[in-house]
Coordinates of C-alpha atoms in Angstrom, one line a residue:
M1 CA 10.6 -16.3 -27.4
T2 CA 9.9 -12.5 -27.8
S3 CA 6.5 -11.6 -29.6
S4 CA 6.7 -11.0 -33.5
S5 CA 6.0 -7.2 -33.1
T6 CA 6.7 -4.5 -30.5
R7 CA 4.1 -3.7 -28.2
I8 CA 3.2 -1.1 -25.5
T9 CA 3.4 -2.2 -21.7
S10 CA 1.2 -0.1 -19.5
C11 CA 2.1 -0.4 -16.0
L12 CA 0.5 1.1 -13.1
L13 CA 3.1 3.6 -11.5
A14 CA 5.7 2.5 -14.0
A15 CA 6.4 5.8 -15.2
A16 CA 8.7 5.0 -18.1
I17 CA 9.8 2.0 -19.6
A18 CA 9.2 -1.7 -20.0
M19 CA 11.5 -4.1 -21.9
S20 CA 11.3 -7.8 -22.2
I21 CA 13.9 -10.4 -23.2
S22 CA 13.5 -14.1 -24.3
P23 CA 12.6 -16.4 -21.3
L24 CA 16.0 -18.1 -20.4
A25 CA 14.4 -21.4 -19.8
F26 CA 13.1 -21.8 -23.4
A27 CA 14.8 -19.6 -25.8
G28 CA 17.3 -21.2 -28.2
N29 CA 19.1 -17.8 -28.2
P30 CA 19.0 -16.2 -24.6
H31 CA 20.4 -12.9 -26.0
A32 CA 17.5 -12.3 -28.4
P33 CA 16.7 -8.5 -29.1
L34 CA 15.5 -6.4 -26.4
R35 CA 12.5 -4.1 -26.8
A36 CA 11.2 -1.2 -24.8
V37 CA 7.8 0.4 -24.4
A38 CA 6.9 3.2 -22.1
A39 CA 4.3 3.4 -19.4
A40 CA 2.8 6.4 -17.6
G41 CA 1.4 6.7 -13.9
T42 CA -2.0 6.3 -12.8
S43 CA -4.5 9.1 -12.6
G44 CA -7.2 9.6 -10.0
D45 CA -8.5 12.7 -11.6
Q46 CA -11.5 11.0 -13.3
A47 CA -13.8 13.0 -15.8
S48 CA -16.8 11.1 -14.3
V49 CA -17.8 9.1 -11.3
D50 CA -20.6 6.5 -10.6
R51 CA -19.5 5.0 -7.3
F52 CA -19.2 6.8 -4.0
I53 CA -18.3 5.6 -0.5
V54 CA -20.6 7.0 2.2
R55 CA -19.8 6.4 6.0
Y56 CA -22.8 7.1 8.3
R57 CA -22.5 7.8 11.7
P58 CA -22.8 4.9 14.3
G59 CA -26.4 4.7 15.6
T60 CA -28.1 6.1 12.6
L61 CA -30.5 4.0 10.8
Q62 CA -28.7 4.5 7.4
A63 CA -25.7 3.0 9.2
S64 CA -27.5 -0.3 10.0
D65 CA -30.0 -0.5 6.9
S66 CA -28.6 -0.5 3.3
Q67 CA -31.9 0.4 1.8
R68 CA -32.1 3.6 4.1
A69 CA -28.5 4.2 3.1
V70 CA -29.3 4.2 -0.5
G71 CA -32.5 6.2 0.2
A72 CA -30.3 8.9 1.6
V73 CA -28.2 9.1 -1.4
R74 CA -31.3 9.2 -3.7
A75 CA -32.7 12.1 -1.7
A76 CA -29.4 13.9 -1.8
L77 CA -29.4 13.6 -5.7
Q78 CA -32.9 15.2 -5.8
Q79 CA -32.0 17.9 -3.2
S80 CA -29.0 18.8 -5.5
G81 CA -31.1 19.2 -8.5
L82 CA -29.2 16.3 -10.3
V83 CA -32.6 14.5 -10.8
G84 CA -36.2 15.7 -10.7
A85 CA -38.5 15.3 -7.6
S86 CA -40.5 12.7 -9.6
S87 CA -37.7 10.9 -11.0
A88 CA -36.9 7.6 -9.8
A89 CA -33.1 8.1 -9.4
S90 CA -31.3 4.5 -9.9
V91 CA -28.9 4.1 -7.0
R92 CA -27.8 0.4 -6.2
H93 CA -26.1 -0.6 -3.0
V94 CA -22.9 -2.6 -3.8
R95 CA -21.8 -3.6 -0.3
K96 CA -20.2 -2.6 2.9
T97 CA -16.5 -2.1 3.3
A98 CA -14.4 -3.1 6.1
S99 CA -14.6 0.2 7.8
G100 CA -18.4 0.0 7.8
A101 CA -19.0 2.4 4.8
D102 CA -21.5 1.7 2.1
V103 CA -20.5 1.7 -1.5
V104 CA -23.3 2.8 -3.8
K105 CA -23.3 2.9 -7.6
L106 CA -25.5 5.4 -9.7
S107 CA -27.2 4.3 -12.8
R108 CA -25.2 7.0 -14.6
P109 CA -22.0 8.7 -13.9
L110 CA -21.8 12.2 -12.9
D111 CA -19.2 14.8 -14.1
R112 CA -16.8 16.8 -11.6
V113 CA -19.3 19.5 -11.0
A114 CA -22.4 17.3 -10.3
S115 CA -20.3 14.8 -8.3
A116 CA -19.0 17.7 -6.2
A117 CA -22.5 18.9 -5.6
L118 CA -23.8 15.4 -4.4
M119 CA -21.0 15.0 -2.1
R120 CA -21.5 18.6 -0.5
R121 CA -25.2 17.6 -0.1
L122 CA -24.3 14.1 1.5
A123 CA -21.6 15.8 3.8
A124 CA -24.4 18.4 5.1
D125 CA -26.4 15.4 6.3
P126 CA -26.1 15.1 9.9
A127 CA -26.1 11.2 9.7
V128 CA -23.1 11.3 7.3
A129 CA -19.5 11.1 8.8
H130 CA -17.6 11.1 5.6
V131 CA -18.1 10.8 1.7
E132 CA -15.7 10.3 -0.9
P133 CA -15.7 9.2 -4.7
D134 CA -14.8 5.6 -5.2
L135 CA -12.1 6.7 -7.7
R136 CA -10.2 4.3 -10.1
A137 CA -6.7 4.6 -11.3
F138 CA -5.9 4.7 -15.0
H139 CA -2.7 4.1 -17.0
T140 CA -1.5 5.0 -20.4
G141 CA 1.6 4.1 -22.6
N142 CA 3.5 4.6 -25.8
E143 CA 6.5 3.0 -27.4
I144 CA 9.8 4.9 -27.4
L145 CA 12.5 2.8 -28.7
R146 CA 13.8 -0.8 -29.9
A147 CA 17.0 -1.6 -28.1
P148 CA 20.0 -3.4 -29.4
T149 CA 21.1 -6.8 -28.6
P150 CA 22.9 -7.0 -25.3
A151 CA 26.6 -8.2 -25.1
A152 CA 27.3 -11.8 -23.8
L153 CA 26.2 -11.9 -20.0
P154 CA 29.0 -12.7 -17.4
T155 CA 28.7 -15.4 -14.7
A156 CA 27.7 -14.0 -11.4
T157 CA 27.1 -14.7 -7.7
P158 CA 24.2 -15.3 -7.3
D159 CA 24.1 -17.6 -10.3
D160 CA 21.0 -16.2 -11.8
E161 CA 21.9 -15.5 -15.3
Y162 CA 20.8 -11.9 -15.5
Y163 CA 21.6 -10.8 -12.1
A164 CA 25.1 -9.3 -12.9
S165 CA 24.4 -7.7 -16.1
H166 CA 20.9 -6.2 -15.6
Q167 CA 20.1 -6.0 -12.0
W168 CA 22.1 -2.9 -11.0
H169 CA 19.3 -1.9 -8.7
L170 CA 20.3 -4.6 -6.3
H171 CA 24.0 -4.5 -6.4
H172 CA 25.4 -1.2 -8.1
P173 CA 27.8 0.6 -5.6
T174 CA 26.3 4.2 -6.5
G175 CA 22.6 3.4 -7.4
G176 CA 21.9 0.0 -5.8
M177 CA 20.5 -0.8 -2.4
G178 CA 23.1 -3.1 -1.0
A179 CA 21.3 -6.4 -1.3
P180 CA 24.4 -8.7 -1.5
A181 CA 25.8 -7.8 2.0
A182 CA 22.4 -8.0 3.4
W183 CA 21.8 -11.5 2.1
N184 CA 24.8 -12.5 4.2
Q185 CA 22.5 -12.2 7.3
A186 CA 18.9 -12.2 6.1
T187 CA 16.8 -13.6 3.2
G188 CA 13.3 -13.0 4.3
E189 CA 12.5 -16.5 5.4
G190 CA 9.1 -16.9 7.4
V191 CA 7.9 -13.4 6.2
V192 CA 4.7 -12.7 4.2
V193 CA 4.8 -9.7 2.0
A194 CA 1.4 -8.6 0.4
V195 CA 1.4 -7.3 -3.1
L196 CA -1.9 -5.5 -3.9
D197 CA -1.6 -5.1 -7.6
T198 CA -2.8 -6.9 -10.9
G199 CA -2.2 -10.2 -9.6
V200 CA 0.2 -12.7 -10.8
V201 CA 0.8 -15.2 -13.6
A202 CA 2.8 -18.5 -13.7
H203 CA 6.5 -18.2 -13.9
D204 CA 9.2 -20.6 -13.1
D205 CA 11.3 -18.1 -11.2
L206 CA 8.6 -16.9 -9.0
D207 CA 6.0 -19.7 -8.4
G208 CA 7.7 -21.2 -5.5
S209 CA 7.6 -17.9 -3.7
V210 CA 3.9 -17.2 -4.1
L211 CA 0.8 -18.0 -1.9
E212 CA -2.6 -18.4 -3.1
G213 CA -4.0 -14.9 -2.5
Y214 CA -7.3 -13.4 -3.3
D215 CA -9.1 -11.4 -6.1
F216 CA -10.7 -8.4 -4.6
I217 CA -12.1 -6.8 -7.7
T218 CA -16.0 -6.3 -7.3
D219 CA -16.6 -5.3 -11.0
A220 CA -16.7 -7.8 -13.7
F221 CA -15.7 -5.3 -16.4
V222 CA -12.6 -4.6 -14.4
S223 CA -11.7 -8.1 -13.4
R224 CA -12.6 -9.8 -16.7
R225 CA -14.3 -12.5 -14.6
D226 CA -17.9 -13.6 -15.1
S227 CA -19.1 -12.1 -11.6
D228 CA -18.7 -9.1 -9.3
E229 CA -18.0 -11.4 -6.7
R230 CA -14.6 -11.8 -5.0
V231 CA -12.9 -15.1 -5.4
P232 CA -9.9 -17.1 -4.0
G233 CA -6.7 -16.9 -6.1
A234 CA -5.0 -13.7 -7.6
H235 CA -4.9 -14.7 -11.4
D236 CA -3.8 -11.7 -13.6
Y237 CA -6.1 -12.1 -16.6
G238 CA -4.4 -9.2 -18.3
D239 CA -5.3 -5.4 -17.7
W240 CA -5.4 -4.5 -21.5
N241 CA -8.4 -2.3 -22.7
D242 CA -9.7 -1.8 -26.2
D243 CA -12.6 0.1 -25.4
P244 CA -11.9 3.9 -25.6
T245 CA -15.1 4.7 -24.0
Q246 CA -14.2 3.2 -20.7
C247 CA -10.6 4.4 -20.4
D248 CA -7.6 4.8 -22.5
V249 CA -6.8 1.8 -24.9
T250 CA -3.5 -0.1 -23.3
P251 CA -2.3 -3.3 -23.5
S252 CA -1.5 -5.6 -20.6
S253 CA 1.3 -4.8 -18.2
F254 CA 1.5 -7.9 -15.8
H255 CA 2.6 -5.2 -13.5
G256 CA 1.9 -7.4 -10.3
T257 CA 4.2 -10.1 -11.6
H258 CA 7.0 -7.8 -12.1
V259 CA 6.4 -6.1 -8.5
S260 CA 6.2 -9.6 -6.9
G261 CA 9.6 -10.6 -8.4
T262 CA 11.4 -7.6 -7.1
V263 CA 10.1 -8.7 -3.7
A264 CA 10.7 -12.3 -3.9
E265 CA 11.9 -13.7 -7.2
Q266 CA 13.8 -17.0 -6.7
T267 CA 17.5 -16.5 -6.4
G268 CA 20.6 -18.8 -6.7
N269 CA 18.7 -21.2 -9.0
G270 CA 20.7 -20.5 -12.2
L271 CA 17.4 -19.0 -13.8
G272 CA 16.8 -15.4 -14.7
M273 CA 17.0 -12.9 -12.0
A274 CA 16.9 -12.4 -8.2
G275 CA 14.6 -10.9 -5.7
V276 CA 15.2 -8.8 -2.6
A277 CA 14.0 -11.2 0.0
H278 CA 13.9 -14.3 -2.0
D279 CA 13.1 -16.6 0.9
A280 CA 9.8 -14.6 1.8
K281 CA 6.5 -15.4 0.5
V282 CA 4.4 -13.1 -1.5
L283 CA 0.7 -12.9 -0.8
P284 CA -0.7 -11.7 -4.2
I285 CA -4.1 -9.6 -3.9
R286 CA -5.6 -8.6 -7.0
V287 CA -7.0 -5.0 -6.9
L288 CA -6.2 -3.6 -10.3
G289 CA -7.6 -4.8 -13.7
R290 CA -8.9 -3.5 -16.8
C291 CA -9.1 0.4 -16.3
G292 CA -7.6 0.3 -12.9
G293 CA -9.1 -0.6 -9.5
Y294 CA -11.6 1.0 -7.1
T295 CA -10.6 2.5 -3.9
S296 CA -13.0 0.7 -1.9
D297 CA -11.4 -2.7 -3.2
I298 CA -7.9 -1.5 -2.5
A299 CA -8.9 -0.4 1.1
D300 CA -10.6 -3.8 1.9
A301 CA -7.6 -5.6 0.6
I302 CA -5.3 -3.7 2.8
V303 CA -7.3 -4.6 6.0
W304 CA -7.5 -8.3 4.8
A305 CA -3.9 -8.5 4.0
S306 CA -3.1 -7.5 7.5
G307 CA -5.3 -9.9 9.0
G308 CA -8.5 -7.9 9.4
S309 CA -11.9 -9.1 8.8
V310 CA -13.8 -8.4 5.5
D311 CA -17.4 -9.3 5.1
G312 CA -17.9 -12.1 2.5
V313 CA -14.1 -13.2 2.4
P314 CA -12.6 -16.0 4.3
A315 CA -10.1 -15.0 7.2
N316 CA -6.6 -14.5 5.9
E317 CA -4.5 -17.5 6.9
N318 CA -1.3 -15.7 6.3
P319 CA -1.4 -12.1 7.5
A320 CA 1.4 -10.2 5.9
E321 CA 4.1 -8.2 7.9
V322 CA 4.4 -5.8 5.3
V323 CA 1.9 -4.3 2.3
N324 CA 3.1 -3.1 -0.9
L325 CA 1.2 -0.5 -2.7
S326 CA 2.6 0.3 -6.2
L327 CA -0.5 2.1 -7.1
G328 CA -2.4 5.4 -6.4
G329 CA -4.2 8.4 -7.9
N330 CA -4.3 12.2 -7.7
R331 CA -6.2 12.8 -4.6
A332 CA -4.9 13.9 -1.0
C333 CA -5.2 11.4 1.7
E334 CA -7.7 12.8 4.2
A335 CA -7.8 11.8 7.9
N336 CA -11.4 9.9 7.7
S337 CA -10.9 8.4 4.1
E338 CA -11.3 5.0 3.4
Y339 CA -7.6 4.5 2.5
Q340 CA -6.5 6.2 5.9
L341 CA -8.9 3.9 8.0
A342 CA -7.7 0.8 6.2
I343 CA -4.1 1.8 6.7
D344 CA -4.7 2.7 10.4
Q345 CA -6.0 -0.8 10.9
A346 CA -3.3 -2.6 9.2
I347 CA -0.9 -0.6 11.3
A348 CA -2.7 -1.5 14.5
N349 CA -2.4 -5.0 13.3
G350 CA 1.2 -4.6 13.2
T351 CA 1.5 -4.6 9.5
T352 CA 4.0 -2.0 7.8
V353 CA 2.6 -0.3 4.7
V354 CA 4.8 0.8 1.8
A355 CA 3.7 3.0 -1.0
A356 CA 4.9 4.4 -4.1
A357 CA 5.3 8.3 -4.1
G358 CA 3.8 8.5 -7.7
N359 CA 5.0 9.5 -11.2
Y360 CA 4.0 13.0 -11.9
N361 CA 7.2 15.0 -10.9
V362 CA 5.0 16.8 -8.5
D363 CA 4.5 17.1 -4.6
M364 CA 3.1 13.8 -3.4
S365 CA 0.8 15.7 -0.9
Q366 CA -1.8 15.3 -3.5
F367 CA -1.3 11.7 -4.1
S368 CA -3.0 8.7 -2.5
P369 CA -2.4 6.4 -0.7
A370 CA 1.3 7.5 -0.5
S371 CA 0.2 10.8 1.4
C372 CA -1.8 8.8 4.1
A373 CA -0.4 9.0 7.7
G374 CA 1.8 6.1 8.7
V375 CA 2.7 5.1 5.2
I376 CA 6.3 4.7 4.2
A377 CA 6.2 6.6 1.0
V378 CA 9.0 5.8 -1.6
G379 CA 10.5 8.0 -4.3
A380 CA 12.6 6.7 -7.3
T381 CA 16.3 7.2 -8.0
R382 CA 18.6 6.3 -10.9
I383 CA 21.7 4.3 -11.4
T384 CA 23.2 7.7 -10.6
G385 CA 21.8 7.9 -7.3
G386 CA 19.9 11.0 -8.5
K387 CA 16.2 11.6 -8.8
A388 CA 14.3 10.0 -11.5
N389 CA 12.7 12.7 -13.6
Y390 CA 9.2 11.3 -13.2
S391 CA 9.3 10.7 -9.5
N392 CA 6.9 12.5 -7.2
F393 CA 8.7 14.6 -4.3
G394 CA 8.0 16.5 -1.3
D395 CA 8.3 16.5 2.5
G396 CA 5.9 13.5 2.6
V397 CA 8.6 11.1 1.0
D398 CA 10.2 9.1 3.6
L399 CA 13.2 7.7 1.7
S400 CA 14.0 6.7 -1.9
A401 CA 15.0 3.5 -3.8
P402 CA 15.9 2.4 -7.2
G403 CA 13.0 3.0 -9.7
G404 CA 15.1 3.4 -12.9
G405 CA 15.9 6.6 -14.9
G406 CA 14.4 5.1 -18.1
Q407 CA 15.7 6.1 -21.7
V408 CA 18.2 8.5 -20.4
D409 CA 20.2 5.8 -18.6
G410 CA 19.9 3.3 -21.5
N411 CA 19.6 -0.5 -21.6
P412 CA 19.7 -2.2 -19.0
N413 CA 20.9 0.5 -16.7
G414 CA 17.8 2.7 -17.1
Y415 CA 15.4 0.0 -15.8
V416 CA 14.5 -2.3 -13.0
W417 CA 14.4 -6.0 -14.2
Q418 CA 12.3 -8.9 -13.2
N419 CA 9.9 -11.5 -14.5
I420 CA 6.9 -10.7 -16.6
N421 CA 4.6 -12.1 -19.4
D422 CA 5.2 -11.0 -22.9
S423 CA 1.7 -10.9 -24.0
A424 CA -0.2 -7.6 -25.0
T425 CA -3.5 -9.1 -23.9
S426 CA -4.1 -12.4 -21.7
P427 CA -1.2 -14.3 -20.5
E428 CA -2.4 -17.3 -22.3
E429 CA -1.4 -15.6 -25.4
G430 CA 2.1 -15.0 -24.4
Q431 CA 4.9 -16.8 -22.3
Q432 CA 6.9 -16.2 -19.2
N433 CA 9.5 -13.6 -19.8
Y434 CA 11.7 -11.0 -18.1
G435 CA 11.4 -7.3 -18.4
G436 CA 12.8 -4.1 -17.2
M437 CA 10.4 -1.2 -16.0
A438 CA 10.9 2.2 -14.6
G439 CA 8.8 3.9 -11.7
T440 CA 8.1 4.5 -8.1
S441 CA 6.1 1.2 -8.5
M442 CA 9.6 -0.4 -9.0
A443 CA 11.0 1.5 -6.0
A444 CA 8.6 0.6 -3.3
P445 CA 9.0 -3.1 -3.6
H446 CA 12.8 -2.9 -2.8
V447 CA 11.5 -1.2 0.5
A448 CA 9.0 -3.9 1.2
G449 CA 11.6 -6.6 0.6
V450 CA 13.8 -5.1 3.0
V451 CA 11.2 -4.8 5.5
A452 CA 10.9 -8.6 5.0
L453 CA 14.7 -9.0 5.5
V454 CA 14.6 -7.2 8.8
Q455 CA 11.5 -8.8 10.2
G456 CA 12.8 -12.2 9.2
I457 CA 15.8 -11.8 11.8
A458 CA 14.0 -9.8 14.3
T459 CA 13.4 -12.0 17.5
T460 CA 10.3 -9.9 18.3
P461 CA 8.7 -8.2 15.4
L462 CA 9.4 -4.5 14.8
T463 CA 6.2 -2.3 14.8
P464 CA 5.6 -0.3 11.7
A465 CA 6.8 2.8 13.4
A466 CA 10.2 1.1 14.4
I467 CA 10.7 -0.2 10.9
E468 CA 10.2 3.3 9.4
T469 CA 12.7 4.8 12.0
L470 CA 15.2 1.9 11.1
L471 CA 15.0 2.4 7.4
K472 CA 15.3 6.2 7.7
D473 CA 18.1 5.9 10.2
T474 CA 20.0 3.6 8.0
A475 CA 19.5 5.1 4.6
R476 CA 22.6 6.3 2.8
E477 CA 23.1 9.9 1.7
F478 CA 22.5 10.5 -1.9
P479 CA 25.6 10.5 -3.9
V480 CA 24.6 13.4 -6.0
S481 CA 22.9 16.6 -4.9
I482 CA 19.1 16.5 -4.8
P483 CA 17.6 20.0 -5.1
S484 CA 15.8 21.3 -2.1
S485 CA 12.7 22.2 -4.3
T486 CA 12.3 18.4 -4.9
P487 CA 13.1 16.6 -1.7
L488 CA 13.2 12.7 -1.9
G489 CA 13.3 11.7 1.7
V490 CA 16.4 11.1 4.0
G491 CA 18.4 9.1 1.5
I492 CA 18.6 6.0 -0.6
L493 CA 17.5 2.6 0.9
D494 CA 20.5 0.8 2.2
A495 CA 19.5 -3.0 2.7
A496 CA 22.7 -3.9 4.5
A497 CA 22.8 -1.2 7.0
A498 CA 19.0 -1.9 7.6
V499 CA 19.7 -5.5 8.4
A500 CA 22.8 -4.5 10.5
G501 CA 20.7 -2.2 12.5
V502 CA 18.4 -4.7 14.0
V503 CA 19.1 -4.7 17.6
P504 CA 20.3 -8.5 18.7
P505 CA 17.9 -9.9 21.2
C506 CA 18.6 -9.3 24.9
E507 CA 19.6 -12.2 26.8
G508 CA 20.2 -13.0 30.6
D509 CA 18.6 -11.9 33.9
D510 CA 19.0 -8.2 33.2
C511 CA 16.6 -8.1 30.4
E512 CA 13.2 -6.5 30.5
P513 CA 10.2 -8.7 29.2
P514 CA 8.3 -7.2 26.2
I515 CA 5.6 -4.9 27.1
E516 CA 2.1 -6.5 26.5
A517 CA -0.4 -3.8 25.5
T518 CA -3.6 -3.7 23.4
P519 CA -3.1 -1.6 20.4
I520 CA -5.2 1.3 19.4
V521 CA -5.9 3.0 16.2
N522 CA -5.6 6.9 15.6
R523 CA -9.1 8.6 16.1
S524 CA -10.8 4.9 16.8
P525 CA -12.4 5.1 20.2
V526 CA -12.4 2.0 22.2
G527 CA -15.4 1.8 24.5
G528 CA -16.9 -0.5 27.2
L529 CA -13.8 -0.4 29.3
M530 CA -14.3 -1.6 32.8
G531 CA -12.2 -2.6 36.0
D532 CA -11.9 -2.6 39.8
E533 CA -10.3 -0.2 42.1
G534 CA -6.5 -0.4 41.5
E535 CA -6.9 -2.4 38.1
A536 CA -4.9 -1.1 35.2
L537 CA -5.5 -1.3 31.5
L538 CA -2.6 -0.8 29.2
F539 CA -2.9 0.3 25.6
S540 CA -0.2 1.2 22.8
I541 CA -0.4 3.3 19.6
D542 CA 2.4 3.8 17.0
V543 CA 2.8 7.3 16.0
P544 CA 4.2 7.9 12.6
A545 CA 7.0 10.4 11.6
G546 CA 5.5 13.9 10.9
A547 CA 2.6 13.4 13.3
S548 CA 1.5 16.5 15.7
N549 CA -0.9 17.3 18.3
L550 CA -1.1 13.7 19.8
N551 CA -4.0 13.7 22.2
F552 CA -5.2 11.0 24.7
L553 CA -8.7 11.1 26.0
S554 CA -10.9 9.2 28.4
Y555 CA -14.6 9.8 28.8
S556 CA -18.1 8.5 29.6
G557 CA -19.1 5.8 31.8
S558 CA -19.0 5.7 35.6
G559 CA -16.4 5.5 38.5
D560 CA -13.0 7.3 38.4
V561 CA -9.7 6.7 36.3
S562 CA -6.4 8.3 36.1
M563 CA -4.5 8.3 32.9
L564 CA -0.6 7.8 32.5
V565 CA 1.4 7.9 29.4
S566 CA 4.9 7.1 28.5
F567 CA 7.0 6.9 25.3
N568 CA 8.6 3.5 24.5
A569 CA 8.0 2.4 28.2
E570 CA 5.1 1.1 30.4
P571 CA 3.9 4.1 32.5
M572 CA 3.9 3.4 36.2
P573 CA 2.3 5.4 39.0
D574 CA 5.5 6.7 40.3
A575 CA 7.3 6.7 36.6
A576 CA 5.2 8.2 33.7
D577 CA 6.1 10.9 31.2
F578 CA 2.6 12.4 31.3
R579 CA -0.4 12.1 33.7
S580 CA -3.8 13.2 34.2
T581 CA -5.8 12.7 37.5
R582 CA -8.9 14.7 37.4
P583 CA -11.9 13.4 39.4
G584 CA -14.0 11.2 37.4
N585 CA -13.3 9.7 33.8
N586 CA -12.8 12.8 32.0
E587 CA -8.9 12.7 31.5
R588 CA -6.8 14.4 28.7
I589 CA -3.4 14.4 28.0
G590 CA -1.9 16.6 25.0
I591 CA 1.5 16.3 23.3
A592 CA 2.2 19.0 20.6
A593 CA 5.2 17.5 18.9
P594 CA 5.2 13.8 19.7
K595 CA 8.2 11.5 19.0
T596 CA 8.0 8.7 16.1
G597 CA 7.5 5.5 17.9
T598 CA 5.2 3.6 20.3
Y599 CA 3.4 5.6 23.2
Y600 CA 2.0 3.5 26.1
V601 CA -1.1 4.8 27.8
K602 CA -2.6 3.3 30.9
L603 CA -6.1 3.8 32.6
L604 CA -5.8 3.3 36.3
G605 CA -8.9 2.6 38.4
V606 CA -8.9 5.1 41.4
K607 CA -12.3 3.6 41.9
K608 CA -14.2 0.9 40.2
F609 CA -15.0 2.1 36.8
E610 CA -17.5 0.8 33.9
R611 CA -18.2 1.9 30.3
V612 CA -15.4 4.1 29.9
T613 CA -14.0 5.0 26.5
L614 CA -10.5 5.7 25.4
E615 CA -9.4 7.5 22.3
A616 CA -6.0 8.7 20.8
R617 CA -6.0 11.5 18.1
H618 CA -3.1 12.9 16.2
N619 CA -2.7 14.9 13.2

């Protein structure tokens, strides 16, 4: 049953609306009155900051000693004039991140001016490679309307009761994403989709699609758990806040449950609604709670989701083929930022990263993690196929997907519909339900779900770069004009075309075997390479759309190597797109305008070589 009073639902990146209807499994009247509430997007523009991420250069004392790392921050506070020379500034070491950076926490928050001064001082330290604030994302909301009772619901195929009447975003010929035709070929079976969000709550229409997951929040206030430790499971305790000194007062959103439903809500079970890749498994990872979530926690979760190692957390037994990030904040993604390094590692692990473009109706270049290199950034469209008025835009948006137009398109056509809990606080105070939300948060999991459909039928998993190319090549044109001042990518996600675009496996004697190469990551040197005369070492790097100035470099060590590079093929001595054959180990190949896809680089021993370093860099 619906709660006795209307409430505000605050959804991270759900820009406009959340509505709920009585749970079909329990309500005596399945057509009870709907209600609508609004929710704004996140903000990374915090008034004060008390946590920072500091990455020290390899080989420095600070990089290997947490006490020295803390001491360097304390010294920078004093040198910046933020504390007196005689004052014992309180700086606490929180932990190491997956990238090897140190998260430190100050005893009191610094305002924008003071935090900028501290970061300038730290950046001037020769031992410091990078420093950034460990920001949290916030969300706010306000009620906008109470909707009328809907008409009787028709029977549909699939037989989920609200599929035909409410889930336009899956099947509408103009604004939908073509799911039914795709389901004839693919359902996501065997694929894992990581949803980094508020966690999940129990729901009969989702439980069978959800793996155990993990809670990555390292702040007890944010998590509502009794410690700062990370723990197994991804239970959503509720993200409501009633303390205005911490962040805006908001009710719980159960945003992660709704997003997970878009990816893999159970389908064809006669209950509720349908999910895009309903035979895939959702790996829920809790990174958002009360007053949002820290950059450092989200970045570590990205690494772990893709199968990477994170200190203090057991190995992920279910690495994800795709990560969904319906979250973010107002800060541009820098080349050496914690987000970018985590995304680079995920891509090197073969994981596609999908992120919401944001809900401020501004250029997404100042929004992270969507503006990070290698991410598939998703804008939001309405049932008309036009731009949702809240959606961020810009050249960085790769493509768009249904996010809902909110009140302007009415009920139910203004919202993306999936499962939720109807409590304003903890899930134990409410019950399982279904709700409509609007935002780029809702658009992104449609894309993540289609990635699962594609990977589920691909004989050999597609690389993240190949997935991005496929989705963009098969996107359909916008049915209405999108102003050139607010670009939303190449078009609208088309699930059926993407599935049809998966190249069938090659069969027969003429087929080439797959290329076996060691993946490398942008701006991450690989050292200690060695081999005999005539021996070859083969590496690969996925280059995202929009990259420029791709450079391959080898250096240091002893002996003599040559470098060969080819696009989408193994370079051979007599067949390579590029080559560098200088005496010694200092080789360099530069490509000003690289193609989107996989480049292969081979080091060939002219003489025996040892301790050689290889690096690939692109902007």
